[in-house]
PDB file of C-alpha atoms in Angstrom:
ATOM      1  CA  UNK P  18      78.710 154.125  35.587  1.00 43.00           C
ATOM      2  CA  UNK P  19      75.749 155.709  34.748  1.00 47.00           C
ATOM      3  CA  UNK P  20      75.090 153.397  31.984  1.00 51.00           C
ATOM      4  CA  UNK P  21      75.002 149.739  33.792  1.00 58.00           C
ATOM      5  CA  UNK P  22      75.798 147.999  30.583  1.00 64.00           C
ATOM      6  CA  UNK P  23      79.666 147.773  31.358  1.00 70.00           C
ATOM      7  CA  UNK P  24      81.354 145.074  33.859  1.00 83.00           C
ATOM      8  CA  UNK P  25      84.473 147.262  34.021  1.00 89.00           C
ATOM      9  CA  UNK P  26      84.875 151.031  33.861  1.00 94.00           C
ATOM     10  CA  UNK P  27      88.018 153.443  34.887  1.00 96.00           C
ATOM     11  CA  UNK P  28      86.696 156.912  36.032  1.00 97.00           C
ATOM     12  CA  UNK P  29      88.588 160.119  36.975  1.00 98.00           C
ATOM     13  CA  UNK P  30      87.696 161.198  40.654  1.00 98.00           C
ATOM     14  CA  UNK P  31      87.265 164.652  41.465  1.00 98.00           C
ATOM     15  CA  UNK P  32      88.936 164.822  44.791  1.00 97.00           C
ATOM     16  CA  UNK P  33      90.294 162.302  47.120  1.00 98.00           C
ATOM     17  CA  UNK P  34      87.652 159.693  47.989  1.00 98.00           C
ATOM     18  CA  UNK P  35      86.559 159.346  51.533  1.00 98.00           C
ATOM     19  CA  UNK P  36      88.147 156.592  53.424  1.00 98.00           C
ATOM     20  CA  UNK P  37      86.866 153.686  55.473  1.00 97.00           C
ATOM     21  CA  UNK P  38      88.762 151.389  56.958  1.00 95.00           C
ATOM     22  CA  UNK P  39      87.520 148.999  59.522  1.00 92.00           C
ATOM     23  CA  UNK P  40      87.216 145.468  60.796  1.00 89.00           C
ATOM     24  CA  UNK P  41      84.333 143.175  60.353  1.00 88.00           C
ATOM     25  CA  UNK P  42      83.996 139.768  60.457  1.00 86.00           C
ATOM     26  CA  UNK P  43      87.466 139.384  61.902  1.00 84.00           C
ATOM     27  CA  UNK P  44      88.648 141.058  58.505  1.00 87.00           C
ATOM     28  CA  UNK P  45      90.159 144.397  57.503  1.00 89.00           C
ATOM     29  CA  UNK P  46      87.581 146.028  55.237  1.00 93.00           C
ATOM     30  CA  UNK P  47      88.131 148.727  52.819  1.00 96.00           C
ATOM     31  CA  UNK P  48      85.702 151.125  51.178  1.00 98.00           C
ATOM     32  CA  UNK P  49      85.970 154.405  49.209  1.00 98.00           C
ATOM     33  CA  UNK P  50      83.287 156.943  48.357  1.00 98.00           C
ATOM     34  CA  UNK P  51      83.568 159.664  45.814  1.00 98.00           C
ATOM     35  CA  UNK P  52      82.255 161.884  42.906  1.00 98.00           C
ATOM     36  CA  UNK P  53      83.545 161.082  39.731  1.00 98.00           C
ATOM     37  CA  UNK P  54      84.056 163.410  36.735  1.00 96.00           C
ATOM     38  CA  UNK P  55      80.428 163.054  35.534  1.00 96.00           C
ATOM     39  CA  UNK P  56      79.052 164.173  38.890  1.00 97.00           C
ATOM     40  CA  UNK P  57      78.241 160.281  39.695  1.00 97.00           C
ATOM     41  CA  UNK P  58      78.570 159.824  43.442  1.00 98.00           C
ATOM     42  CA  UNK P  59      79.929 156.142  44.172  1.00 97.00           C
ATOM     43  CA  UNK P  60      79.417 155.467  47.805  1.00 98.00           C
ATOM     44  CA  UNK P  61      80.841 152.916  50.161  1.00 97.00           C
ATOM     45  CA  UNK P  62      82.608 150.786  47.263  1.00 98.00           C
ATOM     46  CA  UNK P  63      84.438 148.082  48.677  1.00 96.00           C
ATOM     47  CA  UNK P  64      88.102 147.988  47.585  1.00 96.00           C
ATOM     48  CA  UNK P  65      89.866 144.668  46.169  1.00 93.00           C
ATOM     49  CA  UNK P  66      92.833 146.074  44.828  1.00 93.00           C
ATOM     50  CA  UNK P  67      95.798 144.107  46.216  1.00 91.00           C
ATOM     51  CA  UNK P  68      97.940 147.662  46.461  1.00 92.00           C
ATOM     52  CA  UNK P  69      95.352 149.548  48.440  1.00 94.00           C
ATOM     53  CA  UNK P  70      94.761 146.532  50.601  1.00 92.00           C
ATOM     54  CA  UNK P  71      98.047 146.092  51.410  1.00 90.00           C
ATOM     55  CA  UNK P  72      98.671 149.781  52.176  1.00 93.00           C
ATOM     56  CA  UNK P  73      95.204 149.629  54.400  1.00 92.00           C
ATOM     57  CA  UNK P  74      97.139 146.547  56.312  1.00 90.00           C
ATOM     58  CA  UNK P  75     100.518 147.943  56.793  1.00 90.00           C
ATOM     59  CA  UNK P  76      98.969 151.359  57.967  1.00 92.00           C
ATOM     60  CA  UNK P  77      96.659 149.634  60.233  1.00 92.00           C
ATOM     61  CA  UNK P  78      99.415 147.452  61.785  1.00 90.00           C
ATOM     62  CA  UNK P  79     101.960 150.500  62.054  1.00 92.00           C
ATOM     63  CA  UNK P  80      99.985 153.489  62.268  1.00 94.00           C
ATOM     64  CA  UNK P  81      96.141 152.842  62.742  1.00 94.00           C
ATOM     65  CA  UNK P  82      95.360 156.404  64.461  1.00 95.00           C
ATOM     66  CA  UNK P  83      96.771 158.217  61.234  1.00 96.00           C
ATOM     67  CA  UNK P  84      95.634 155.409  58.623  1.00 95.00           C
ATOM     68  CA  UNK P  85      93.185 157.840  57.159  1.00 96.00           C
ATOM     69  CA  UNK P  86      95.315 160.856  56.690  1.00 97.00           C
ATOM     70  CA  UNK P  87      98.566 158.965  55.887  1.00 95.00           C
ATOM     71  CA  UNK P  88      96.029 157.674  52.846  1.00 96.00           C
ATOM     72  CA  UNK P  89      94.304 160.954  51.703  1.00 97.00           C
ATOM     73  CA  UNK P  90      97.878 162.955  51.766  1.00 96.00           C
ATOM     74  CA  UNK P  91      99.354 159.990  49.686  1.00 96.00           C
ATOM     75  CA  UNK P  92      96.537 160.799  47.323  1.00 97.00           C
ATOM     76  CA  UNK P  93      96.776 164.549  47.493  1.00 97.00           C
ATOM     77  CA  UNK P  94      97.200 166.615  44.524  1.00 97.00           C
ATOM     78  CA  UNK P  95      97.263 163.895  42.164  1.00 97.00           C
ATOM     79  CA  UNK P  96      94.967 162.677  39.325  1.00 98.00           C
ATOM     80  CA  UNK P  97      92.744 159.932  40.882  1.00 98.00           C
ATOM     81  CA  UNK P  98      91.453 157.109  38.773  1.00 98.00           C
ATOM     82  CA  UNK P  99      89.575 154.303  40.233  1.00 98.00           C
ATOM     83  CA  UNK P 100      88.773 151.049  38.440  1.00 97.00           C
ATOM     84  CA  UNK P 101      85.205 149.713  38.940  1.00 97.00           C
ATOM     85  CA  UNK P 102      84.337 146.096  38.084  1.00 94.00           C
ATOM     86  CA  UNK P 103      81.514 144.001  39.324  1.00 91.00           C
ATOM     87  CA  UNK P 104      81.701 140.528  41.157  1.00 86.00           C
ATOM     88  CA  UNK P 105      80.383 137.112  40.090  1.00 84.00           C
ATOM     89  CA  UNK P 106      76.578 136.773  40.933  1.00 85.00           C
ATOM     90  CA  UNK P 107      75.629 136.438  44.305  1.00 83.00           C
ATOM     91  CA  UNK P 108      72.090 136.445  46.147  1.00 88.00           C
ATOM     92  CA  UNK P 109      70.934 136.922  42.345  1.00 90.00           C
ATOM     93  CA  UNK P 110      72.771 140.233  41.182  1.00 89.00           C
ATOM     94  CA  UNK P 111      76.031 141.521  40.896  1.00 87.00           C
ATOM     95  CA  UNK P 112      77.822 144.109  43.229  1.00 89.00           C
ATOM     96  CA  UNK P 113      80.080 146.891  42.419  1.00 93.00           C
ATOM     97  CA  UNK P 114      83.991 146.920  43.687  1.00 95.00           C
ATOM     98  CA  UNK P 115      86.741 148.807  43.274  1.00 97.00           C
ATOM     99  CA  UNK P 116      89.323 146.733  41.695  1.00 96.00           C
ATOM    100  CA  UNK P 117      92.100 149.208  41.427  1.00 96.00           C
ATOM    101  CA  UNK P 118      93.207 152.819  42.936  1.00 97.00           C
ATOM    102  CA  UNK P 119      95.777 154.362  40.518  1.00 96.00           C
ATOM    103  CA  UNK P 120      97.295 157.942  40.529  1.00 96.00           C
ATOM    104  CA  UNK P 121      99.434 160.438  38.290  1.00 96.00           C
ATOM    105  CA  UNK P 122     102.016 160.850  39.886  1.00 96.00           C
ATOM    106  CA  UNK P 123     102.070 157.114  41.426  1.00 94.00           C
ATOM    107  CA  UNK P 124     100.430 157.383  45.028  1.00 92.00           C
ATOM    108  CA  UNK P 125     102.952 154.150  46.123  1.00 91.00           C
ATOM    109  CA  UNK P 126     106.047 155.776  44.494  1.00 90.00           C
ATOM    110  CA  UNK P 127     106.288 152.984  42.614  1.00 90.00           C
ATOM    111  CA  UNK P 128     105.935 150.356  45.357  1.00 87.00           C
ATOM    112  CA  UNK P 129     103.563 147.579  45.222  1.00 85.00           C
ATOM    113  CA  UNK P 130     101.908 144.934  47.433  1.00 84.00           C
ATOM    114  CA  UNK P 131     104.824 143.090  47.876  1.00 79.00           C
ATOM    115  CA  UNK P 132     106.681 145.856  49.015  1.00 80.00           C
ATOM    116  CA  UNK P 133     104.371 145.757  51.757  1.00 79.00           C
ATOM    117  CA  UNK P 134     104.563 142.415  53.219  1.00 72.00           C
ATOM    118  CA  UNK P 135     101.065 141.408  51.523  1.00 70.00           C
ATOM    119  CA  UNK P 136      99.768 137.687  51.331  1.00 67.00           C
ATOM    120  CA  UNK P 137      96.815 136.846  49.438  1.00 63.00           C
ATOM    121  CA  UNK P 138      96.721 134.324  52.347  1.00 62.00           C
ATOM    122  CA  UNK P 139      95.833 137.010  54.449  1.00 55.00           C
ATOM    123  CA  UNK P 140      92.485 137.976  53.246  1.00 51.00           C
ATOM    124  CA  UNK P 141      92.623 141.208  54.512  1.00 47.00           C
TER     125      UNK P 141
END
């Protein structure tokens, strides 16, 4: 996203992104950092993708110690595409965020947020 004229872009990640999941202000927060195919580094972008958040919440509750390792394994040996968009204006500017994490083959193996018990009222 070197050219800041677009509000939505899909990039291919060179490798499995660095994953950060933590509790902040009583909510589970997920961030990814990665290099895209152009060599641009995308650091600590918040994730708003419902499937990713559902997987994070599910693993946080069921297997917190292995959460990062399991997500990393799910993305290994796959082509990874990440959709980056911008937020609405806040404090006079817009912020980049990840609104989709996709892979070929599918890292979720055909499942989606509803299979993982995600409720949009959870405000992960």
